[in-house]
Coordinates of C-alpha atoms in Angstrom, one line a residue:
M1 CA 0.0 0.0 0.0
K2 CA 1.4 3.3 -1.0
K3 CA 2.1 5.9 1.8
T4 CA -0.1 8.9 1.4
K5 CA 1.8 12.0 0.2
L6 CA 0.8 14.8 2.6
L7 CA 1.6 18.3 1.7
I8 CA 3.0 20.1 4.8
A9 CA 4.6 23.4 4.2
A10 CA 7.3 24.9 6.3
V11 CA 6.5 28.5 6.0
F12 CA 3.2 30.1 5.1
I13 CA 1.4 33.2 4.2
L14 CA -2.2 33.8 5.3
L15 CA -4.8 33.0 2.7
F16 CA -8.2 34.2 4.0
G17 CA -11.2 31.9 3.7
L18 CA -13.2 32.7 0.6
Q19 CA -16.9 32.4 0.1
F20 CA -18.5 32.1 -3.3
N21 CA -21.8 33.8 -3.2
A22 CA -24.7 33.6 -5.7
L23 CA -22.9 34.3 -8.9
G24 CA -19.4 33.4 -8.0
S25 CA -17.9 36.3 -6.2
E26 CA -15.9 36.1 -3.1
Y27 CA -17.0 35.8 0.5
V28 CA -19.2 38.8 1.6
N29 CA -20.7 38.9 5.2
D30 CA -24.4 38.5 5.6
L31 CA -25.4 37.1 2.3
P32 CA -28.2 34.5 2.4
S33 CA -27.4 30.8 2.6
F34 CA -30.9 29.4 1.8
I35 CA -33.6 31.2 -0.2
E36 CA -37.0 29.2 -0.2
L37 CA -39.4 30.1 -3.1
F38 CA -43.0 29.1 -3.0
I39 CA -44.6 28.7 -6.5
D40 CA -47.6 31.1 -7.0
K41 CA -47.1 32.7 -3.5
K42 CA -45.9 36.2 -2.9
Y43 CA -43.5 35.4 -0.1
M44 CA -40.2 33.7 0.4
K45 CA -38.0 32.7 3.2
I46 CA -34.3 33.7 3.6
D47 CA -32.5 31.7 6.1
G48 CA -35.9 30.7 7.6
E49 CA -37.2 34.2 7.9
P50 CA -40.2 35.3 5.8
Y51 CA -40.1 38.2 3.3
Q52 CA -42.8 39.6 0.9
L53 CA -42.4 39.5 -2.7
K54 CA -44.0 41.8 -5.3
T55 CA -44.4 39.0 -7.8
A56 CA -44.8 35.3 -7.2
P57 CA -42.5 32.6 -8.6
V58 CA -44.4 30.7 -11.3
I59 CA -44.1 27.4 -13.4
D60 CA -44.2 28.2 -17.1
N61 CA -44.2 25.3 -19.5
G62 CA -42.8 23.2 -16.8
R63 CA -40.0 25.4 -16.0
A64 CA -39.6 27.5 -12.8
L65 CA -39.2 31.4 -13.1
M66 CA -38.5 33.7 -10.3
P67 CA -38.8 37.6 -10.0
A68 CA -35.3 38.8 -10.6
N69 CA -35.4 42.2 -8.8
D70 CA -36.9 41.0 -5.6
I71 CA -34.5 38.0 -5.1
L72 CA -31.2 39.2 -6.6
E73 CA -31.2 42.4 -4.6
K74 CA -30.9 40.3 -1.5
L75 CA -27.7 38.9 -3.1
N76 CA -26.3 42.4 -3.7
Y77 CA -27.0 42.4 -7.4
K78 CA -28.5 45.1 -9.7
V79 CA -31.1 44.1 -12.3
T80 CA -31.7 46.3 -15.3
Y81 CA -34.3 45.7 -18.0
N82 CA -34.1 47.4 -21.5
N83 CA -37.6 47.2 -23.0
Y84 CA -36.3 48.3 -26.4
T85 CA -33.7 45.5 -26.8
N86 CA -35.5 43.0 -24.4
E87 CA -32.1 42.6 -22.7
I88 CA -31.8 41.9 -18.9
Y89 CA -28.6 43.0 -17.2
I90 CA -27.6 41.4 -13.9
Q91 CA -24.5 43.1 -12.4
N92 CA -22.4 43.3 -9.3
E93 CA -18.8 43.9 -8.5
E94 CA -17.6 40.6 -9.7
C95 CA -19.4 39.9 -13.0
N96 CA -22.0 41.0 -15.5
I97 CA -24.7 38.6 -16.9
T98 CA -26.8 39.4 -19.9
L99 CA -30.0 37.6 -20.9
N100 CA -32.6 38.3 -23.5
V101 CA -36.4 37.4 -23.3
N102 CA -36.3 35.8 -26.7
S103 CA -33.1 33.7 -26.1
Q104 CA -32.4 30.5 -23.9
S105 CA -28.6 31.7 -23.8
A106 CA -27.1 33.9 -21.2
Y107 CA -23.7 35.5 -21.2
K108 CA -21.5 36.0 -18.3
V109 CA -18.4 38.2 -18.2
S110 CA -16.2 38.1 -15.1
L111 CA -13.7 40.6 -13.8
N112 CA -10.9 39.2 -15.7
N113 CA -13.1 39.6 -18.8
E114 CA -13.5 35.9 -19.3
S115 CA -16.7 35.2 -21.2
T116 CA -19.0 32.4 -20.7
V117 CA -22.1 31.3 -22.7
I118 CA -24.8 29.6 -20.5
S119 CA -27.5 27.5 -21.9
L120 CA -30.8 27.5 -20.2
D121 CA -33.9 25.3 -20.5
T122 CA -36.2 28.4 -21.0
A123 CA -36.0 32.0 -21.8
P124 CA -36.6 34.9 -19.3
K125 CA -40.1 36.5 -19.5
I126 CA -41.8 39.7 -18.5
I127 CA -44.9 38.8 -16.5
N128 CA -47.2 41.6 -15.3
G129 CA -44.3 44.1 -15.8
S130 CA -41.9 42.0 -13.7
V131 CA -38.6 40.5 -15.0
M132 CA -38.8 36.8 -14.5
I133 CA -35.5 34.7 -14.9
P134 CA -35.0 31.0 -14.9
V135 CA -34.3 29.6 -11.6
Q136 CA -31.8 27.4 -13.3
L137 CA -29.6 30.4 -13.9
M138 CA -28.7 30.4 -10.3
E139 CA -27.4 26.8 -10.6
K140 CA -25.7 27.4 -13.9
T141 CA -23.7 30.5 -12.8
N142 CA -22.4 29.5 -9.2
N143 CA -22.4 26.9 -6.5
C144 CA -26.0 27.1 -5.8
K145 CA -28.0 23.9 -5.4
L146 CA -31.6 23.7 -6.4
I147 CA -33.9 21.4 -4.2
W148 CA -37.6 20.8 -5.2
N149 CA -40.2 20.0 -2.7
G150 CA -43.3 18.8 -4.7
D151 CA -45.6 18.6 -1.6
E152 CA -45.0 22.3 -0.9
R153 CA -44.4 23.3 -4.4
K154 CA -41.2 24.9 -3.0
I155 CA -37.8 25.6 -4.5
T156 CA -34.9 25.9 -2.2
L157 CA -31.7 27.8 -3.5
A158 CA -28.9 26.6 -1.3
F159 CA -25.6 28.5 -1.2
M160 CA -22.4 27.9 0.5
T161 CA -22.8 29.1 4.1
W162 CA -20.4 31.7 5.4
G163 CA -18.7 29.2 7.5
G164 CA -18.1 27.0 4.6
G165 CA -16.6 29.9 2.8
Y166 CA -14.5 31.0 5.6
I167 CA -12.7 27.5 5.9
G168 CA -12.5 27.2 2.1
A169 CA -14.9 24.4 1.7
G170 CA -15.9 25.7 -1.8
S171 CA -12.3 25.7 -3.0
M172 CA -12.0 22.2 -1.6
I173 CA -14.9 20.9 -3.5
E174 CA -13.8 22.4 -6.7
F175 CA -10.3 20.8 -6.2
L176 CA -11.8 17.5 -5.8
K177 CA -14.0 17.9 -8.9
E178 CA -11.0 19.0 -11.0
N179 CA -9.0 16.1 -10.0
G180 CA -11.6 13.5 -10.5
K181 CA -12.0 12.8 -6.8
A182 CA -15.5 14.2 -6.1
D183 CA -16.8 10.6 -6.6
N184 CA -14.8 9.1 -4.0
G185 CA -17.6 8.1 -1.5
I186 CA -17.2 8.9 2.2
T187 CA -19.9 8.4 5.0
V188 CA -19.9 10.7 8.0
A189 CA -21.7 9.3 11.0
V190 CA -23.5 12.0 13.0
I191 CA -24.0 11.1 16.7
D192 CA -26.5 13.7 17.9
S193 CA -30.0 14.4 19.0
G194 CA -31.3 12.6 15.8
V195 CA -31.8 13.9 12.3
D196 CA -35.0 14.9 10.4
I197 CA -34.3 12.4 7.6
T198 CA -37.5 13.7 5.7
H199 CA -36.0 17.1 5.3
T200 CA -35.6 17.7 1.5
Y201 CA -32.3 19.2 1.8
L202 CA -30.9 16.0 3.5
A203 CA -33.1 13.3 2.1
N204 CA -30.8 11.9 -0.6
R205 CA -27.8 12.0 1.6
I206 CA -29.0 9.8 4.5
V207 CA -27.9 6.1 5.0
N208 CA -28.2 3.5 7.7
A209 CA -30.0 5.6 10.4
Y210 CA -29.8 4.0 13.8
N211 CA -30.9 4.5 17.4
S212 CA -28.3 3.1 19.7
A213 CA -30.5 3.6 22.8
D214 CA -33.2 1.1 21.6
G215 CA -31.8 -0.6 18.6
S216 CA -34.3 0.8 16.2
N217 CA -33.9 3.0 13.2
D218 CA -36.0 5.8 14.7
V219 CA -33.7 8.9 14.7
T220 CA -36.5 11.4 15.1
D221 CA -34.8 14.7 16.1
L222 CA -35.4 15.8 19.6
N223 CA -34.6 19.6 19.2
G224 CA -33.4 20.1 15.7
H225 CA -29.7 20.1 16.8
G226 CA -28.6 16.9 14.8
T227 CA -30.6 18.1 11.8
H228 CA -28.7 21.4 11.8
V229 CA -25.2 19.7 12.2
A230 CA -26.0 17.3 9.4
G231 CA -27.1 20.3 7.1
I232 CA -23.7 21.9 7.7
I233 CA -21.9 18.8 6.5
V234 CA -24.2 18.4 3.5
N235 CA -23.6 22.0 2.6
S236 CA -19.8 21.9 2.8
T237 CA -19.2 18.6 1.0
P238 CA -19.8 17.1 -2.5
E239 CA -23.0 15.2 -3.0
I240 CA -21.3 11.8 -2.8
V241 CA -20.7 12.3 0.9
K242 CA -23.4 10.5 2.9
I243 CA -24.8 11.2 6.4
M244 CA -25.3 8.2 8.9
P245 CA -27.6 9.7 11.7
I246 CA -27.0 7.9 15.1
K247 CA -29.2 8.9 17.9
P248 CA -28.0 7.7 21.4
Y249 CA -31.1 9.2 23.1
D250 CA -34.1 7.2 24.2
R251 CA -37.8 8.5 23.9
N252 CA -37.4 10.5 27.1
G253 CA -34.3 12.2 25.9
N254 CA -31.9 10.3 28.1
C255 CA -28.5 9.3 26.9
S256 CA -26.4 6.7 28.6
I257 CA -22.7 6.0 28.4
D258 CA -23.6 2.6 26.9
S259 CA -25.6 4.1 24.2
I260 CA -22.8 6.5 23.2
V261 CA -20.3 3.6 23.0
K262 CA -22.7 1.6 20.8
A263 CA -23.3 4.6 18.6
I264 CA -19.5 5.0 18.0
Q265 CA -19.1 1.1 17.4
Y266 CA -22.1 1.2 15.0
G267 CA -20.5 4.0 13.1
V268 CA -17.3 2.1 12.7
N269 CA -19.0 -1.3 11.9
M270 CA -21.2 0.4 9.2
G271 CA -18.2 1.8 7.3
A272 CA -18.3 5.5 8.4
K273 CA -14.8 7.0 7.9
V274 CA -15.7 10.1 10.0
I275 CA -17.7 10.3 13.2
N276 CA -19.1 13.6 14.3
I277 CA -19.9 13.7 18.1
S278 CA -21.9 16.8 19.3
L279 CA -23.8 15.8 22.4
S280 CA -26.3 18.3 23.7
K281 CA -24.6 18.1 27.1
S282 CA -21.1 17.0 27.8
I283 CA -20.5 14.2 30.2
E284 CA -18.6 15.6 33.3
G285 CA -15.2 14.0 34.1
H286 CA -13.2 11.4 32.1
N287 CA -15.0 8.2 30.9
S288 CA -12.9 5.3 30.0
E289 CA -15.6 3.5 28.0
I290 CA -16.2 6.4 25.7
E291 CA -12.3 7.0 25.4
D292 CA -11.8 3.2 24.6
A293 CA -14.5 3.3 21.9
I294 CA -13.0 6.5 20.3
N295 CA -9.5 4.9 20.4
E296 CA -10.9 1.8 18.8
A297 CA -12.4 3.8 16.0
V298 CA -9.2 5.7 15.3
R299 CA -7.4 2.4 15.3
N300 CA -9.8 1.4 12.5
N301 CA -8.8 4.5 10.7
C302 CA -12.1 6.3 11.5
A303 CA -11.5 9.9 12.4
V304 CA -13.5 11.0 15.4
I305 CA -14.4 14.8 15.5
V306 CA -15.7 16.1 18.9
A307 CA -17.3 19.4 19.7
A308 CA -15.4 21.0 22.6
G309 CA -18.6 21.8 24.5
N310 CA -20.3 25.1 25.6
E311 CA -19.9 25.1 29.3
R312 CA -17.2 27.7 29.6
G313 CA -15.1 25.1 31.2
N314 CA -12.0 23.0 30.5
T315 CA -12.2 20.3 27.8
E316 CA -10.1 18.0 30.1
D317 CA -13.0 18.0 32.5
F318 CA -15.6 16.7 30.0
S319 CA -16.0 13.5 27.9
P320 CA -15.5 13.0 25.0
A321 CA -13.8 16.3 24.7
C322 CA -10.9 15.2 26.9
V323 CA -10.0 12.3 24.5
D324 CA -6.5 12.9 23.0
S325 CA -7.0 10.8 19.9
A326 CA -10.0 12.7 18.9
I327 CA -10.0 16.0 16.9
V328 CA -11.5 18.3 19.3
V329 CA -13.1 21.5 17.8
T330 CA -13.9 24.9 19.2
A331 CA -15.9 27.7 17.6
S332 CA -15.1 31.2 16.2
D333 CA -17.2 33.9 14.7
K334 CA -17.2 35.9 11.4
N335 CA -14.4 38.1 12.7
G336 CA -12.2 35.1 13.7
E337 CA -12.9 35.7 17.4
G338 CA -13.6 32.8 19.8
Y339 CA -17.0 31.9 20.9
A340 CA -17.5 33.1 24.4
E341 CA -19.4 30.0 25.7
A342 CA -16.9 27.5 24.3
N343 CA -14.8 25.2 26.6
M344 CA -11.0 25.7 26.4
G345 CA -8.2 23.3 27.1
K346 CA -5.1 21.3 26.0
T347 CA -7.0 18.9 24.0
I348 CA -8.4 21.3 21.5
T349 CA -7.1 20.7 18.0
V350 CA -8.5 23.4 15.8
S351 CA -11.3 26.1 15.7
A352 CA -13.9 26.6 12.9
P353 CA -17.0 28.8 12.4
G354 CA -19.7 28.3 14.9
V355 CA -21.6 31.5 15.5
S356 CA -24.6 32.6 13.5
V357 CA -24.3 29.5 11.3
V358 CA -27.5 28.8 9.2
S359 CA -28.4 25.3 8.3
S360 CA -31.4 22.8 8.1
I361 CA -33.8 22.6 11.0
D362 CA -37.0 20.7 11.6
G363 CA -40.0 21.6 9.7
D364 CA -38.2 21.4 6.2
T365 CA -36.7 24.8 6.6
F366 CA -33.6 26.6 7.9
G367 CA -32.3 28.6 10.9
S368 CA -29.4 29.8 12.8
K369 CA -27.6 28.2 15.7
N370 CA -24.3 28.9 17.7
G371 CA -21.8 26.5 19.3
T372 CA -18.9 24.3 19.0
S373 CA -21.2 21.6 17.5
M374 CA -21.6 23.8 14.4
A375 CA -17.8 24.1 14.2
A376 CA -17.2 20.4 14.6
A377 CA -19.5 19.8 11.6
Y378 CA -17.4 22.0 9.4
V379 CA -14.2 20.0 10.5
S380 CA -16.1 16.7 9.9
A381 CA -16.8 17.9 6.4
S382 CA -13.2 18.8 5.9
A383 CA -11.9 15.4 7.3
A384 CA -14.2 13.7 4.8
M385 CA -12.9 15.8 1.9
I386 CA -9.3 15.2 2.9
M387 CA -10.0 11.4 2.9
M388 CA -11.6 11.8 -0.5
D389 CA -8.4 13.5 -1.8
L390 CA -6.0 11.2 0.1
P391 CA -7.7 7.8 0.8
E392 CA -4.7 6.2 2.5
I393 CA -4.3 9.0 5.0
S394 CA -4.3 8.0 8.6
C395 CA -6.4 9.8 11.4
N396 CA -3.4 11.1 13.1
E397 CA -2.1 12.5 9.8
I398 CA -5.4 14.3 9.2
K399 CA -5.1 15.8 12.7
N400 CA -1.6 17.0 12.2
L401 CA -2.4 18.3 8.7
M402 CA -5.4 20.3 10.1
I403 CA -3.1 22.0 12.6
Q404 CA -0.6 22.7 10.0
Y405 CA -3.2 24.3 7.6
S406 CA -4.9 26.5 10.3
D407 CA -4.5 30.3 10.6
D408 CA -2.9 31.0 13.8
K409 CA -5.1 32.9 16.3
G410 CA -4.6 34.0 20.0
S411 CA -1.2 33.3 21.5
P412 CA 1.5 32.6 18.9
G413 CA 1.5 28.8 18.1
F414 CA -0.8 26.4 19.8
D415 CA -3.0 27.7 22.6
T416 CA -5.9 26.4 24.7
K417 CA -8.5 28.7 23.2
Y418 CA -8.0 28.1 19.4
G419 CA -5.8 25.1 19.4
G420 CA -3.7 25.2 16.3
G421 CA -5.9 28.0 14.9
I422 CA -8.8 28.4 12.5
L423 CA -8.9 25.7 9.9
N424 CA -8.2 27.0 6.3
L425 CA -8.7 24.6 3.5
N426 CA -7.6 27.2 1.0
R427 CA -4.0 26.7 2.1
Y428 CA -4.3 22.9 1.7
V429 CA -5.7 23.3 -1.8
Y430 CA -3.0 25.9 -2.7
N431 CA -0.3 23.5 -1.6
R432 CA -2.0 20.6 -3.5
K433 CA -1.9 22.6 -6.6
N434 CA 1.6 24.0 -6.3
G435 CA 3.6 21.5 -4.5
I436 CA 5.5 21.8 -1.2
I437 CA 7.2 25.1 -1.3
Y438 CA 9.0 27.3 1.3
D439 CA 7.3 30.4 0.0
F440 CA 3.7 30.3 -1.2
T441 CA 4.3 33.4 -3.3
I442 CA 6.1 31.4 -6.0
S443 CA 5.3 28.2 -7.9
A444 CA 7.0 24.9 -7.4
E445 CA 8.5 25.3 -10.9
E446 CA 10.0 28.7 -10.1
R447 CA 11.4 27.3 -6.8
I448 CA 13.1 24.4 -8.6
K449 CA 14.6 26.8 -11.2
E450 CA 16.1 28.6 -8.2
L451 CA 17.5 25.5 -6.5
D452 CA 19.0 24.2 -9.9
I453 CA 21.0 27.5 -10.1
D454 CA 22.2 27.0 -6.6
I455 CA 23.1 23.3 -7.3
S456 CA 24.9 24.2 -10.4
K457 CA 27.0 26.9 -8.7
A458 CA 27.9 24.3 -5.9
K459 CA 29.0 21.8 -8.5
D460 CA 31.1 24.2 -10.5
E461 CA 32.8 25.3 -7.2
L462 CA 33.5 21.7 -6.1
N463 CA 34.5 20.7 -9.7
K464 CA 37.2 23.4 -9.6
E465 CA 38.3 22.4 -6.1
H466 CA 38.4 18.6 -7.0
I467 CA 40.5 19.3 -10.1
E468 CA 43.0 21.2 -8.1
I469 CA 43.3 18.6 -5.5
F470 CA 42.6 15.2 -7.1
G471 CA 42.8 15.9 -10.8
I472 CA 39.4 14.6 -11.3
F473 CA 35.8 15.4 -10.3
L474 CA 34.6 12.9 -7.5
K475 CA 30.8 12.3 -7.7
D476 CA 30.6 10.6 -4.3
L477 CA 32.2 13.8 -2.6
Y478 CA 29.8 16.0 -4.5
A479 CA 26.8 13.8 -3.4
R480 CA 28.1 14.1 0.2
D481 CA 28.2 17.8 -0.1
L482 CA 24.7 17.9 -1.4
V483 CA 23.5 15.8 1.5
S484 CA 25.2 18.3 4.0
R485 CA 23.4 21.2 2.2
A486 CA 20.3 19.3 2.5
V487 CA 20.5 18.7 6.2
R488 CA 21.2 22.4 6.9
L489 CA 18.2 23.3 4.7
Y490 CA 16.0 20.9 6.7
E491 CA 17.2 22.3 10.0
R492 CA 15.8 25.6 8.7
K493 CA 12.5 23.9 7.9
D494 CA 12.9 24.3 4.1
Y495 CA 11.6 20.8 3.5
F496 CA 11.1 21.3 -0.2
A497 CA 14.6 22.5 -0.8
A498 CA 16.0 19.7 1.5
G499 CA 14.1 17.0 -0.4
Y500 CA 15.3 18.3 -3.8
Y501 CA 18.9 18.3 -2.6
F502 CA 18.6 14.8 -1.4
E503 CA 17.1 13.7 -4.7
N504 CA 20.1 15.3 -6.5
A505 CA 22.5 13.5 -4.2
I506 CA 20.9 10.2 -5.0
M507 CA 21.0 10.9 -8.8
N508 CA 24.8 11.5 -8.3
G509 CA 25.4 8.2 -6.5
D510 CA 24.3 9.0 -2.9
C511 CA 26.9 9.0 -0.2
E512 CA 28.1 6.3 2.1
N513 CA 25.6 4.0 3.8
G514 CA 22.6 5.2 1.7
L515 CA 22.3 8.3 3.9
A516 CA 20.5 10.4 1.2
K517 CA 18.0 7.6 0.4
N518 CA 17.1 7.2 4.1
N519 CA 16.8 10.9 4.7
L520 CA 14.6 11.4 1.6
A521 CA 12.5 8.4 2.7
Y522 CA 12.2 10.2 6.1
L523 CA 10.8 13.4 4.5
I524 CA 8.3 11.5 2.4
R525 CA 7.2 9.4 5.2
R526 CA 6.6 12.4 7.4
G527 CA 4.6 14.1 4.7
E528 CA 7.3 16.8 4.5
Y529 CA 8.2 16.2 0.8
V530 CA 6.5 14.7 -2.2
S531 CA 8.9 12.8 -4.8
N532 CA 8.0 12.3 -8.3
N533 CA 11.2 10.3 -8.9
Y534 CA 11.5 7.8 -6.0
K535 CA 9.1 5.5 -4.2
L536 CA 9.2 5.5 -0.3
E537 CA 9.4 1.7 -0.2
W538 CA 12.3 1.4 -2.8
L539 CA 14.4 4.2 -0.8
L540 CA 14.0 2.2 2.4
S541 CA 15.0 -1.1 0.9
Q542 CA 18.0 0.4 -0.8
A543 CA 19.2 2.3 2.3
K544 CA 18.9 -0.9 4.4
A545 CA 20.7 -2.9 1.8
E546 CA 23.5 -0.3 1.8
G547 CA 23.8 -0.6 5.6
Q548 CA 22.1 2.5 6.8
P549 CA 21.0 1.9 10.3
L550 CA 18.4 4.7 10.5
A551 CA 16.6 3.2 7.6
Y552 CA 15.4 0.2 9.8
I553 CA 13.8 2.7 12.2
N554 CA 12.2 4.6 9.3
H555 CA 10.8 1.4 8.1
A556 CA 9.4 0.4 11.4
L557 CA 7.7 3.8 11.7
L558 CA 6.2 3.4 8.3
E559 CA 4.5 0.1 9.3
A560 CA 3.4 1.7 12.6
S561 CA 1.6 4.3 10.6
K562 CA -0.2 1.6 8.8
N563 CA -1.1 -0.1 12.1
N564 CA 1.1 -3.2 11.3
W565 CA 2.6 -3.5 14.7
G566 CA 3.8 -7.1 14.3
E567 CA 5.8 -5.9 11.3
T568 CA 7.0 -3.0 13.3
D569 CA 8.2 -5.2 16.1
R570 CA 9.8 -7.6 13.7
I571 CA 11.8 -4.9 12.0
I572 CA 13.2 -3.7 15.4
Q573 CA 14.0 -7.2 16.3
E574 CA 16.0 -7.5 12.9
F575 CA 17.7 -4.3 13.8
A576 CA 18.7 -5.6 17.3
K577 CA 20.3 -8.6 16.0
K578 CA 22.7 -6.6 13.8
D579 CA 26.1 -5.5 15.1
I580 CA 25.3 -1.7 15.0
N581 CA 26.4 1.1 17.2
C582 CA 23.0 2.6 18.4
S583 CA 24.5 5.8 19.8
D584 CA 23.9 8.0 16.8
V585 CA 20.5 6.4 16.1
I586 CA 19.5 7.2 19.7
K587 CA 20.5 10.9 19.5
V588 CA 18.4 11.3 16.4
W589 CA 15.2 10.1 18.2
Q590 CA 16.1 11.6 21.6
K591 CA 16.1 14.9 19.9
L592 CA 12.7 14.4 18.5
S593 CA 11.5 13.3 22.0
Y594 CA 12.9 16.3 23.6
N595 CA 11.0 18.4 21.1
N596 CA 7.6 16.6 21.9
D597 CA 7.7 14.8 18.7
T598 CA 6.0 11.5 19.6
E599 CA 7.9 9.5 16.9
G600 CA 10.9 9.9 19.1
D601 CA 9.1 8.6 22.2
L602 CA 7.9 5.6 20.2
V603 CA 11.3 4.7 18.8
L604 CA 13.0 4.9 22.3
G605 CA 10.3 2.8 23.8
L606 CA 10.8 0.2 21.1
L607 CA 14.5 0.3 21.5
M608 CA 14.2 -0.2 25.3
R609 CA 12.1 -3.3 24.6
Y610 CA 15.3 -5.0 23.1
G611 CA 17.8 -3.6 25.5
L612 CA 19.2 -1.2 22.9
F613 CA 18.6 1.9 25.1
D614 CA 18.7 2.3 28.9
G615 CA 16.0 5.1 29.0
E616 CA 18.3 7.6 30.8
G617 CA 16.0 8.0 33.8
H618 CA 12.8 7.2 32.0
S619 CA 10.9 3.9 31.9
Q620 CA 9.7 2.1 28.6
R621 CA 6.1 2.5 29.8
E622 CA 6.7 6.3 30.1
Y623 CA 7.9 6.5 26.5
L624 CA 5.0 4.4 25.1
D625 CA 2.5 6.3 27.1
R626 CA 3.8 9.6 25.6
A627 CA 3.6 8.0 22.1
V628 CA 0.0 7.0 22.5
S629 CA -1.2 10.6 21.6
K630 CA 0.0 10.0 18.0
Y631 CA -0.3 6.2 17.9
P632 CA -3.5 5.5 19.9
Q633 CA -3.6 2.1 18.1
I634 CA -0.4 0.9 20.0
P635 CA -1.3 -2.7 21.0
A636 CA -1.2 -3.9 24.6
W637 CA 1.3 -6.6 23.9
L638 CA 4.0 -4.0 23.1
Y639 CA 3.7 -3.0 26.9
E640 CA 4.5 -6.7 27.9
N641 CA 7.6 -6.8 30.3
C642 CA 7.7 -2.9 30.5
N643 CA 9.9 -1.5 33.2

């Protein structure tokens, strides 16, 4: 199985979350998310609130038409009709759209003067003096989805919510479509108050509903909370993403520990790859049964997203927000400020929009809610899309990647209010399109040109030096020099340049003991570099064959990331049987351990298991316990005979 190629950048610039509104412009505050139109009725609903219309929407020859002025002005557009030419002009700061009452074609011109012809199934009309445009135009010119409710003769125009725009969900959906990954199915289990599975916005996205309190399929929503959460996920993901509603509450609204555990287990057993847990009230104190269930889900590579809770307390005092292996989410508002009611704590992973978020509610309509539950839903949607893009990614890699691609807020670096910051998928998409680069202001191709010039200069200098000393150019010394330069670049966290230098060292014959091959494998394995020239497994096998001791540890960690613990242990045993001085190996992983990188803790614990390291005042159990935060799937048998 191939190792997922994560794109983790060393240095970043802030890329603000973008929202695509009705006809494709960037994020603007306070635009509607959902507009409900009722055929032949002179009123509509905007995000659940009623508004009067001067003219009612109609069905004409089987096609829906809506009053342009009444509706588009709510979306910051100006509509003009020329009764001499029969042309209709729809304008805002981002684009101009021209229609004609005698034509089923529309013409859109964007800011960059890019022109698009749009085919419609019917022409606009003038009815009783009102400009009526095809509802289909909204779907054809932007990310709007049209939902028809035949019973109520209602059409819902569903746009990306402000929160989805803020985190870059629209950019992520487009990226998946452009790369043929929008059809990679993912199911998100929503453990909550239930879901209104009859809601027309959700209906075609629901699978395998279950009540873990009584074993039935009755997930009738108690208060609209779960329906709201499900709607956020639906709004922020491609249509292939399904919702699995799991209700742990009985008919009286009671929720037991056992029903929560069963809910998590059901989600895993039924194939959910993401589980969203937003309980109406957090459970006080640490609960080992819930923690074990979440850890088991993560072992099965099912990402568990947990709302931090809204008690103004510490996440470490509530379950499941205290569980380290979960991705714990807090909430922020449109200005990026933290939600005042949210819990804080060391277990928080990231923040996401959670204030004034509009989504589906009971009654087949829409409304606004606040809380960390709303934020968790956006992160669950993001986790699902990352899995669609990178199917082999592990839960821990998703967690680390989300922290890496968050915009820092609060105190510099990680803090107990925002975690790693506010999630920003725009940065993820930018990196995926441009490669891993130390500076997001230039492309990968431009960066490579710069590095090629530097490498060429270094070669010319060494060539002159070698000719003067040895009479010939020595490629092995040149490769060794490239490795030394690569190590210095890595220490400066310029991962792209380091990986590129290691590749060039390999192309020039590597240096002794396969060091360049091992180091390049290390970068690829940790998601710090993507190589188009070398496969991770080949690099490790070659480095081991050439006698590189660190390659054994790299290989063991690769197997650990795949949850192949038997193979991990076998590789360490093989390493232990070789006559190798471990002092240099230990120094490498001790440095990681000192810097709170749990890879170092796991390696030191494994080396102690076979007497290759004395622990220097720490026990094997202590090292393994620290490693559990990154490797919650560590099997119990690795603890056997721990000191």
